[in-house]
Short mmCIF file of C-alpha atoms in Angstrom, two decimals:
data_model
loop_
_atom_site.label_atom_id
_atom_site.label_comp_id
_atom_site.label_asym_id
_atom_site.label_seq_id
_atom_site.Cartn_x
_atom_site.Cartn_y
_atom_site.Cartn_z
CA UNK B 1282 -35.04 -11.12 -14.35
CA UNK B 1283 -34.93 -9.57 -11.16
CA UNK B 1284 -32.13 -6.62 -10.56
CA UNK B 1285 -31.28 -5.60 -6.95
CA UNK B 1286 -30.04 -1.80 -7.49
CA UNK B 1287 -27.73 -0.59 -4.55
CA UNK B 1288 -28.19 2.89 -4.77
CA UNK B 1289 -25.49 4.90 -2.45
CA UNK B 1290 -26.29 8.05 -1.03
CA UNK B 1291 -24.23 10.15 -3.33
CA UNK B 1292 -25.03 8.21 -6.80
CA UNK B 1293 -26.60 11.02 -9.07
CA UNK B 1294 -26.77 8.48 -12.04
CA UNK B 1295 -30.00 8.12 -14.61
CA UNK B 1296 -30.88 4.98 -13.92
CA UNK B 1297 -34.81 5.15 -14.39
CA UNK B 1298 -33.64 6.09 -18.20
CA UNK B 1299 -31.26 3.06 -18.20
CA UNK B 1300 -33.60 0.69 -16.92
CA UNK B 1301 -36.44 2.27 -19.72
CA UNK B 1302 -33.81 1.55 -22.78
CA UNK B 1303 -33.98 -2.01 -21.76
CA UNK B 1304 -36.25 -4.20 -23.77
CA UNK B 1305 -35.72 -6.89 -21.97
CA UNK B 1306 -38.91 -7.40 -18.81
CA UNK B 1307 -37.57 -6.90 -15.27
CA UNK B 1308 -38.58 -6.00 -11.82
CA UNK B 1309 -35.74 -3.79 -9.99
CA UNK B 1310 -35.68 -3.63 -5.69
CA UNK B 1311 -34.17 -0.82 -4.92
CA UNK B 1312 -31.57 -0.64 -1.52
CA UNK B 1313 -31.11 3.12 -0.74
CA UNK B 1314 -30.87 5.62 1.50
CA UNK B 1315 -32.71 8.26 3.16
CA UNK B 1316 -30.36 11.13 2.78
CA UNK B 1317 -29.44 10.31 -0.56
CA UNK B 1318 -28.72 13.03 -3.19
CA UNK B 1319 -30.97 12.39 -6.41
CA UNK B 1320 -34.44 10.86 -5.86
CA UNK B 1321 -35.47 9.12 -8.71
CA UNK B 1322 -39.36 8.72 -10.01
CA UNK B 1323 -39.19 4.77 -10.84
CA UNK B 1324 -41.46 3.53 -14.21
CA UNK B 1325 -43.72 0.40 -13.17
CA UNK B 1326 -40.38 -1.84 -13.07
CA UNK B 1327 -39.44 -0.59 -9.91
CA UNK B 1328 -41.27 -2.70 -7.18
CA UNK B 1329 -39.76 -2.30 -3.77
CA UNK B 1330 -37.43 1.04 -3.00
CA UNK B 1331 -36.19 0.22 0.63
CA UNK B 1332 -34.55 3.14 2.32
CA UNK B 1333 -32.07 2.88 5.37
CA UNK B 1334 -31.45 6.28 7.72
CA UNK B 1335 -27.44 5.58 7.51
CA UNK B 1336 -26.27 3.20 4.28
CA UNK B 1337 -22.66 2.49 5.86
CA UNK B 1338 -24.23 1.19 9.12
CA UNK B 1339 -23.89 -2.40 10.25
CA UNK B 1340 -27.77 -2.02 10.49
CA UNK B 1341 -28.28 -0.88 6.69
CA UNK B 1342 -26.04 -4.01 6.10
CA UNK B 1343 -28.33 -6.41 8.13
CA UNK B 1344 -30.97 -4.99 5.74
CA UNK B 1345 -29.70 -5.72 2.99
CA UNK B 1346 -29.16 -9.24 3.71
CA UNK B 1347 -32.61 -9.75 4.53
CA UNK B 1348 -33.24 -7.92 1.53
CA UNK B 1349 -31.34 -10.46 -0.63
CA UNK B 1350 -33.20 -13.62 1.13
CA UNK B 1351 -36.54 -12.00 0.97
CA UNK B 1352 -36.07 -10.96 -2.58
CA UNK B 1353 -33.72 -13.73 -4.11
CA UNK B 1354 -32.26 -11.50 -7.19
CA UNK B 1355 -30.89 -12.68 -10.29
CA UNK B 1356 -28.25 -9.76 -10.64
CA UNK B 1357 -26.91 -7.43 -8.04
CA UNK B 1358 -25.66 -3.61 -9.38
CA UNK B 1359 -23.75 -2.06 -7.19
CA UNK B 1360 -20.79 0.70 -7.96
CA UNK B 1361 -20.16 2.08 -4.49
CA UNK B 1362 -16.64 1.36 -3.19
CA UNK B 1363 -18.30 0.52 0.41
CA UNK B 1364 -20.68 -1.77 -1.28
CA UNK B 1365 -17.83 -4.46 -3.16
CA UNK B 1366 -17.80 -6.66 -0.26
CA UNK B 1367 -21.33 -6.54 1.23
CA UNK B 1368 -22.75 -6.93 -2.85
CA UNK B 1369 -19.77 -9.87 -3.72
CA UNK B 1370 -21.16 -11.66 0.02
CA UNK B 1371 -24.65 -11.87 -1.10
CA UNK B 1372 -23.85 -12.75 -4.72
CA UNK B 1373 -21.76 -15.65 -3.36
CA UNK B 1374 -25.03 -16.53 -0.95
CA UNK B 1375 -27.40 -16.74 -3.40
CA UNK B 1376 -25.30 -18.17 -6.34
CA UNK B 1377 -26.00 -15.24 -8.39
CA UNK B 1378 -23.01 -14.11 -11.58
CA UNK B 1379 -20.24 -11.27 -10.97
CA UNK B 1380 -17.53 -10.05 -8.77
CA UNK B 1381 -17.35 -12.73 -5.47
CA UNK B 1382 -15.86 -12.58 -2.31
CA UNK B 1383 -12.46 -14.26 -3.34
CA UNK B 1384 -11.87 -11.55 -5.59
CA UNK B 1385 -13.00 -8.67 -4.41
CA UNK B 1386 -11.42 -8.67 -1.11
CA UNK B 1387 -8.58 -7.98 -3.35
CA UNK B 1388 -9.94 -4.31 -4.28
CA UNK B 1389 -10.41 -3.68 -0.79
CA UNK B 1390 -7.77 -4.77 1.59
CA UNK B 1391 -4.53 -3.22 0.54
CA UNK B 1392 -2.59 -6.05 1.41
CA UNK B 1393 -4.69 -8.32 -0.03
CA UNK B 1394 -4.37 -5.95 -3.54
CA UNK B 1395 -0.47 -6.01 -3.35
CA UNK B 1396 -0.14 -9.78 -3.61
CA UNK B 1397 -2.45 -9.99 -6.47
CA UNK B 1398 -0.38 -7.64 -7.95
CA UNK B 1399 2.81 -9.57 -7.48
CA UNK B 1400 0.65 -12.30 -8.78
CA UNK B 1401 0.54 -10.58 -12.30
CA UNK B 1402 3.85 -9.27 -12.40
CA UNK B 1403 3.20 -5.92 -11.55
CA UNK B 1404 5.76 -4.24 -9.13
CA UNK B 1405 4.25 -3.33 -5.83
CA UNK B 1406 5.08 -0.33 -3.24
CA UNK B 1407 7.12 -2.26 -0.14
CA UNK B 1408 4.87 -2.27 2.79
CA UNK B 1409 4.51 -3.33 6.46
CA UNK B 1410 1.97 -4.53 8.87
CA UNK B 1411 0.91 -1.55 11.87
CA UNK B 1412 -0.25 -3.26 14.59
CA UNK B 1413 0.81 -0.55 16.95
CA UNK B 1414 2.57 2.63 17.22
CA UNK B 1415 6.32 1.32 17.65
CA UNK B 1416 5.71 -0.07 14.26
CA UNK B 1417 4.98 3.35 12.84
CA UNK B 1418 8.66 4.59 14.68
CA UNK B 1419 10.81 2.12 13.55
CA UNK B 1420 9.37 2.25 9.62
CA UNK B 1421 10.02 5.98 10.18
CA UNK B 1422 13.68 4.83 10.76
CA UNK B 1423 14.00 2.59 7.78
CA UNK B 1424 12.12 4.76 5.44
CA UNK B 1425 11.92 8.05 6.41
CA UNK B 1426 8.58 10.01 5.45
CA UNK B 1427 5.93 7.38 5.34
CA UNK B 1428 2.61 7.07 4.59
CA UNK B 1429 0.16 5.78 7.31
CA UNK B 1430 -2.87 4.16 5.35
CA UNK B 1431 -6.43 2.47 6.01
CA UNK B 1432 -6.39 -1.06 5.11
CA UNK B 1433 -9.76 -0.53 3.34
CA UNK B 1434 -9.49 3.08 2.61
CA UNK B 1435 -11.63 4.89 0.03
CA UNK B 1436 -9.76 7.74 -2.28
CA UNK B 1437 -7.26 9.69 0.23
CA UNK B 1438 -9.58 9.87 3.11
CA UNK B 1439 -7.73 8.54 6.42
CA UNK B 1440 -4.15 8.39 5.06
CA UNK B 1441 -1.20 10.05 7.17
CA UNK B 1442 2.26 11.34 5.89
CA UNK B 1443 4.33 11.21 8.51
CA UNK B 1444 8.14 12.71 8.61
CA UNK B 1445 9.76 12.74 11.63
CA UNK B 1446 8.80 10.71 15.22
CA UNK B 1447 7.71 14.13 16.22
CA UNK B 1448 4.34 13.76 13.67
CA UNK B 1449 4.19 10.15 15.07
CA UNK B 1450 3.48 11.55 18.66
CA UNK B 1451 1.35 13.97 17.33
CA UNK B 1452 -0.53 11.62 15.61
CA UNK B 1453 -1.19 9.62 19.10
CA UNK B 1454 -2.54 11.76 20.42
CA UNK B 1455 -6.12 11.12 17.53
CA UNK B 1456 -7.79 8.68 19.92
CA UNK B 1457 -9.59 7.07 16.93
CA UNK B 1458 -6.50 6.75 14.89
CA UNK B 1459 -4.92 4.75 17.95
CA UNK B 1460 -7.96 2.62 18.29
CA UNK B 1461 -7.78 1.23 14.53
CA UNK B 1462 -4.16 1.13 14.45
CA UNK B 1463 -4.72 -1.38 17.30
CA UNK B 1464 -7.45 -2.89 15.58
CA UNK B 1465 -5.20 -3.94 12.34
CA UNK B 1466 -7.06 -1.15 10.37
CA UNK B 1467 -3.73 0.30 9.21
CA UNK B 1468 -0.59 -0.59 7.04
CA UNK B 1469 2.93 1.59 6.14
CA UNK B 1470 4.62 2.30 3.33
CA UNK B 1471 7.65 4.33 2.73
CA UNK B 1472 6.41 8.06 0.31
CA UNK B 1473 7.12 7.22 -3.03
CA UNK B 1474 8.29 10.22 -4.70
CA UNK B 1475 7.95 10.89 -8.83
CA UNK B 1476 5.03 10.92 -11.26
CA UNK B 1477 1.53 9.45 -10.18
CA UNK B 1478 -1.53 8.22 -12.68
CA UNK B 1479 -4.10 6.54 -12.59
CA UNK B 1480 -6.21 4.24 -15.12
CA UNK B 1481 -9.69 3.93 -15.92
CA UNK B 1482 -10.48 0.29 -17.20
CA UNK B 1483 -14.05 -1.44 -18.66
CA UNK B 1484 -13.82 -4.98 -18.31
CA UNK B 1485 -16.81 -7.06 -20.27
CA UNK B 1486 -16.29 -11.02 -18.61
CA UNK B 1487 -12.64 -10.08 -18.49
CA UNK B 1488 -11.74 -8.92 -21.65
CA UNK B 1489 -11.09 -4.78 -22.13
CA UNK B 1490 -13.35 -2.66 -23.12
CA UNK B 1491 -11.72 0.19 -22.17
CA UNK B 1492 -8.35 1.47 -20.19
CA UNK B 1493 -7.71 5.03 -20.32
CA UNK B 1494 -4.48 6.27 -18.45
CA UNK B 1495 -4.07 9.51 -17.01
CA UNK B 1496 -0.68 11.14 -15.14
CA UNK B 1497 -2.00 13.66 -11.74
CA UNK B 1498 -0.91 16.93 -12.15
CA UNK B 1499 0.62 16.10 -8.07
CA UNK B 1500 0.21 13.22 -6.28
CA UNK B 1501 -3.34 13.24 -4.75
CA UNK B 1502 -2.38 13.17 -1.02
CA UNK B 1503 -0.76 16.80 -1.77
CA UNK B 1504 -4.71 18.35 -2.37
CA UNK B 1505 -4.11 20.84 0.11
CA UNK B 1506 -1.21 22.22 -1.36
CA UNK B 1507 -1.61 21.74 -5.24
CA UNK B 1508 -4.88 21.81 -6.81
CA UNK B 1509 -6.01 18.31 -7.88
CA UNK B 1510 -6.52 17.06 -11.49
CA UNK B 1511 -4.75 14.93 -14.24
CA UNK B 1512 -4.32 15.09 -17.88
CA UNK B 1513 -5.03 11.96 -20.18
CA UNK B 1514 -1.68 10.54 -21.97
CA UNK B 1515 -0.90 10.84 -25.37
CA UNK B 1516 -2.20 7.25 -26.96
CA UNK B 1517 1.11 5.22 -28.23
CA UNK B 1518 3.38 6.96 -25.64
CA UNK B 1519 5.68 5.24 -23.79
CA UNK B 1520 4.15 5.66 -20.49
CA UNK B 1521 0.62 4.98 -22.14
CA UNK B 1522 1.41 1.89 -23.34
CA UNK B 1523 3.44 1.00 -20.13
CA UNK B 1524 0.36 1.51 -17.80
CA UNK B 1525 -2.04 -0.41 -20.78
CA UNK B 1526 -0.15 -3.19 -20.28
CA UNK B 1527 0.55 -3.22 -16.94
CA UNK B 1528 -3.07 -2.86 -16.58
CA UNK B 1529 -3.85 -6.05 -19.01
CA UNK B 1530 -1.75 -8.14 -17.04
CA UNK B 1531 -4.02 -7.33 -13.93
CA UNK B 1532 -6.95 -8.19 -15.48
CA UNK B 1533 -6.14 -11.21 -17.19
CA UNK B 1534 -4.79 -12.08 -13.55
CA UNK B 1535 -8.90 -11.70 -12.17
CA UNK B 1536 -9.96 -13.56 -15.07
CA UNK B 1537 -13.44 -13.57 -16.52
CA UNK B 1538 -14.47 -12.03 -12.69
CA UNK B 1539 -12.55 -9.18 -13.17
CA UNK B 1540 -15.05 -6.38 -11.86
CA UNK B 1541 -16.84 -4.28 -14.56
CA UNK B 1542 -15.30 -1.11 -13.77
CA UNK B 1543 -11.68 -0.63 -11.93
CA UNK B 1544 -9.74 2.38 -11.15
CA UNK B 1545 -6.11 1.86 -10.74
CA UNK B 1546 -3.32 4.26 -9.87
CA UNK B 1547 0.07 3.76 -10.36
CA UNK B 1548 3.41 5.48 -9.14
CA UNK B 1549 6.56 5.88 -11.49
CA UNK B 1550 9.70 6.12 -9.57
CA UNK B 1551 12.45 8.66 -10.12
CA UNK B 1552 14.47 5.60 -11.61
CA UNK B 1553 11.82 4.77 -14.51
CA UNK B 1554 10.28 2.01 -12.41
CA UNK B 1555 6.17 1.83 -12.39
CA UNK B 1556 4.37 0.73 -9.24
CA UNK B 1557 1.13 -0.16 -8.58
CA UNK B 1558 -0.43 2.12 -6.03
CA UNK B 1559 -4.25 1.14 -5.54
CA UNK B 1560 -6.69 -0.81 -7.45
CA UNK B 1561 -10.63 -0.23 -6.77
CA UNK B 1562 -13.54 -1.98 -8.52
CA UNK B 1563 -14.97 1.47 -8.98
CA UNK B 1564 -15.06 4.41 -11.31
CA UNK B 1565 -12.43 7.10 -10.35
CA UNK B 1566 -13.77 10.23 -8.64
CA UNK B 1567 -13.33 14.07 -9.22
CA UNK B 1568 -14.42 14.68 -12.79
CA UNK B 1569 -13.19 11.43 -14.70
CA UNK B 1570 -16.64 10.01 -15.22
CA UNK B 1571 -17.57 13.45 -17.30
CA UNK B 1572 -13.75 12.76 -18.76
CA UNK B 1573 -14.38 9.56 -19.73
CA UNK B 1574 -18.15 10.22 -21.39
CA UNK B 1575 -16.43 13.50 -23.12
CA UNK B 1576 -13.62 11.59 -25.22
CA UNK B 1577 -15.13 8.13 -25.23
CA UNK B 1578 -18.71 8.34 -25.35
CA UNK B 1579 -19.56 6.06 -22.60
CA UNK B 1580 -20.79 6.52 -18.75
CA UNK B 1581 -19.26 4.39 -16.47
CA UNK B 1582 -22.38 3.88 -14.59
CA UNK B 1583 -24.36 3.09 -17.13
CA UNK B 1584 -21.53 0.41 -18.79
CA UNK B 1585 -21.38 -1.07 -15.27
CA UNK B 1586 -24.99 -1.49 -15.19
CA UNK B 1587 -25.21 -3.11 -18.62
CA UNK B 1588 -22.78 -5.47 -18.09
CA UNK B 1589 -23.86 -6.42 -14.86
CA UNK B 1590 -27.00 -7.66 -16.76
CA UNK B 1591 -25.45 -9.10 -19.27
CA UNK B 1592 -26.12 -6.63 -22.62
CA UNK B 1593 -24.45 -6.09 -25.14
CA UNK B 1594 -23.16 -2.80 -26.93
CA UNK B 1595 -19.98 -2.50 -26.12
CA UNK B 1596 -17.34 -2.85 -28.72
CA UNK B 1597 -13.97 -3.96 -27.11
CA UNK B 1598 -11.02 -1.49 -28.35
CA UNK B 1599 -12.96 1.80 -27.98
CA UNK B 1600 -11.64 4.82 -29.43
CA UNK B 1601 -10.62 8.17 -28.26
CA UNK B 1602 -12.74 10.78 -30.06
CA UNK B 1603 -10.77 13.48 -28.03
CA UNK B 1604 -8.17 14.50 -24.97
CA UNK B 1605 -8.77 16.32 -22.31
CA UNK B 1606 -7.81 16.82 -18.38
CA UNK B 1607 -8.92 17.69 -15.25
CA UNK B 1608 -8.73 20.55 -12.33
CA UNK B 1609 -10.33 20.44 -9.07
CA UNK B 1610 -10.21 23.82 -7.14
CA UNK B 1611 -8.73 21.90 -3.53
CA UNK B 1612 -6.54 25.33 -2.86
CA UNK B 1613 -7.08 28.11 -5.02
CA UNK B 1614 -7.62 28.57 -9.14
CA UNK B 1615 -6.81 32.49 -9.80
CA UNK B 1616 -8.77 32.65 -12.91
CA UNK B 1617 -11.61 34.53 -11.49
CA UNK B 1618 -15.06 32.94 -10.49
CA UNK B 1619 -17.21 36.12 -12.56
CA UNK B 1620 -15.09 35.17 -15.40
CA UNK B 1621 -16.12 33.15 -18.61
CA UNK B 1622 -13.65 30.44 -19.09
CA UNK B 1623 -12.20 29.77 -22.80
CA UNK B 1624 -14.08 27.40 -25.39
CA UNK B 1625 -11.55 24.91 -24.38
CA UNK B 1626 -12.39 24.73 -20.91
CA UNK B 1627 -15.80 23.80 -19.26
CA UNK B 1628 -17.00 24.16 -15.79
CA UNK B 1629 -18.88 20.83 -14.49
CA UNK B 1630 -19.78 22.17 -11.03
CA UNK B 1631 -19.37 24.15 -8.26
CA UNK B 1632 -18.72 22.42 -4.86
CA UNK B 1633 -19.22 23.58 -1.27
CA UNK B 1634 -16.35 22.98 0.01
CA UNK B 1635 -15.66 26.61 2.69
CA UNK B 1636 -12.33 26.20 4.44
CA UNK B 1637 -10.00 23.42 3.71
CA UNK B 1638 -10.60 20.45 1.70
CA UNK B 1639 -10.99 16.91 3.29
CA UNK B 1640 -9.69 14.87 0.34
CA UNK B 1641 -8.31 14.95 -3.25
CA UNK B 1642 -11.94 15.74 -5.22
CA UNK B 1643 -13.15 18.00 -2.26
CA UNK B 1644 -13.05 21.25 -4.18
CA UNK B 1645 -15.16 23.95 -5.30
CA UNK B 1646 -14.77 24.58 -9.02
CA UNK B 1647 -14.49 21.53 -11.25
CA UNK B 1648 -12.92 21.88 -14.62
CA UNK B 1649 -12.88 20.40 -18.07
CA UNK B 1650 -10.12 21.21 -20.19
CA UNK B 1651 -9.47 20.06 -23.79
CA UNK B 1652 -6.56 20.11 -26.06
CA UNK B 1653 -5.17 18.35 -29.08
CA UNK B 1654 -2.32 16.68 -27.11
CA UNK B 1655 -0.95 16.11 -23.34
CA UNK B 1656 1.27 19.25 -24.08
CA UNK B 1657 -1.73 21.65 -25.25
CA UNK B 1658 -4.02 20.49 -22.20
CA UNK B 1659 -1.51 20.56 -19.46
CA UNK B 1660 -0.43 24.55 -20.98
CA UNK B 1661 -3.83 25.46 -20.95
CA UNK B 1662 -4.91 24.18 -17.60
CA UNK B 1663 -1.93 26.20 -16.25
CA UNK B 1664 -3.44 29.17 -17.78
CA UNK B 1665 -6.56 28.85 -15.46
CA UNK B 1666 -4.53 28.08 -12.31
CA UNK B 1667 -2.67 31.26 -12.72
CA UNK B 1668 -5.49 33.51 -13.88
#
């Protein structure tokens, strides 16, 4: 078999290990970048490693369709959110098994996303098209605060809350912003106000390995003035097994295409009524990989990667071996940075992040925090953000 790895610039994942637990032969071409964060020393398996000076380029993109004709893979591994389209493209192009075009333009466009959504019978946020900026006045009129969003954002990066037509002609005056608002980049919705969560899902062919839901601790476009983070749900809660099957009916709505790994977010309305936010064919940033391989066992990555080839080893149903939640320093932790943190607590990593952050996982410390329940964990992580 012969595996095309996209590697994106920021992927710190093991997969020289991964590919070395296989017993199965292969030869791996790998499509990465020159600026990337982690490079890897490749065993024998590793025949081609083709670097390109910027991976979101329209350049690195015409290399890696040559790539895929010169190199005709079998299976293409990708888990980059810029990569969906580009990897489902040349998967359709060279007949080759896992998430096509049909589909995952759904985990891209936001539009696109809602009426799969409807499709499943999962509530959506109302919405309307922005083709230019009287279109962002008169939803401020129906709506009120609104949120301005990319089409084919990525996390929170891009996205505009908007109150009043005075932030409307302040936002005109961001030539780029004007430029893709005019270029259909853009879409409105009205600011949904109540709970947020999202859900972390394996999919094997379809069927669930894994969904995990989680409720923010504040809704992840308010980074700069909450710290980010979520706590994982009691299992057999209502609003666990709301969002689990919620979730199922999206996935049996994909089919046996679903992708391998999706990250969902949801918003629950002050009048008990869930909505689906976003959907990405992606593992969920911040600290929820780490989250997810603390409790369950698993890395994302790696179950992507294994799936994508067609292994087996994962059992559907997995089980929770713990709980635990998540803070990202966006504004300021007061728990002190000389200071040990409690047994319960463990510190992942320490960003760079100087001023302000950028986005909801752009933060300086990164926290772990167990408990035995949602209660416990959300007390405790309290205790750090008020020192």
């Amino acid at each position: 078999m012969k595996v095309l790895l996209m590697q994106q610039p920021k992927s710190a994942s093991d997969y020289p290990r991964w590919f070395s637990e296989i017993d199965e032969p292969m030869e791996v071409v790998v499509f990465t970048s020159a600026q990337r964060v982690k490079r890897h020393v490749w065993s024998s398996n590793v025949i081609r490693e083709i670097e390109v000076n910027d991976y979101s380029s329209e350049q690195a993109t015409t290399r890696f369709f040559q790539l895929v004709d010169e190199e005709q893979p079998d299976r293409i591994i990708s888990s980059s959110e810029e990569d969906v389209l580009r990897a489902a493209e040349a998967r359709q192009r060279c007949n080759i098994p896992g998430l096509q075009p049909s589909l995952a333009v759904a985990f891209r466009d936001k539009i696109a996303m809602k009426f799969l959504a409807e499709k499943a019978g999962v509530r959506t946020i109302p919405f309307c098209e922005c083709l230019h900026f009287g279109d962002i006045f008169k939803a401020v009129d129906m709506w009120g605060t609104i949120v301005l969003k990319p089409r084919c954002g990525a996390g929170s990066a891009g996205i505009y809350v908007l109150r009043s037509h005075v932030d409307v002609r302040t936002a005109m005056q961001n030539a780029t912003l004007v430029n893709a608002v005019h270029s259909n980049q853009y879409y409105l919705e009205p600011f949904i106000r109540g709970d947020t969560y999202h859900v972390d899902v394996v999919c094997d062919h379809g069927n669930p390995v894994l969904i995990s839901p989680s409720r923010y601790l504040h809704a992840p476009l308010e980074f700069n003035a909450y710290n980010s983070g979520s706590v994982m749900l009691d299992e057999g809660g209502d609003e666990a097994r709301q969002l689990v099957s919620l979730t199922r009916r999206l996935i049996w709505t994909c089919g046996r295409g679903a992708p391998n790994i999706m990250h969902v977010e949801y918003y629950r309305t002050y009048d008990d009524v869930f909505m689906l936010g976003e959907m990405a064919a992606r593992r969920g940033g911040g600290l929820i990989k780490q989250e997810i391989k603390a409790t369950y066992g698993i890395d994302l990555s790696k179950a992507n990667l294994r799936i994508e080839l067609g292994l087996r080893g994962l059992d559907a149903g997995l089980k929770r071996s713990g709980q635990c939640g998540i803070i990202l320093e966006t504004t300021q932790l007061r728990w002190p940075q000389n200071k040990s943190l409690p047994q319960w607590a463990v510190l992942d990593s320490v960003g760079k992040r100087i001023v302000q952050a950028t986005n909801s996982v752009d933060s300086k410390r990164k926290i772990l925090v167990f408990g035995n329940d949602e209660r416990e964990i959300l007390d405790r992580i309290q205790v750090i953000v008020n020192g």
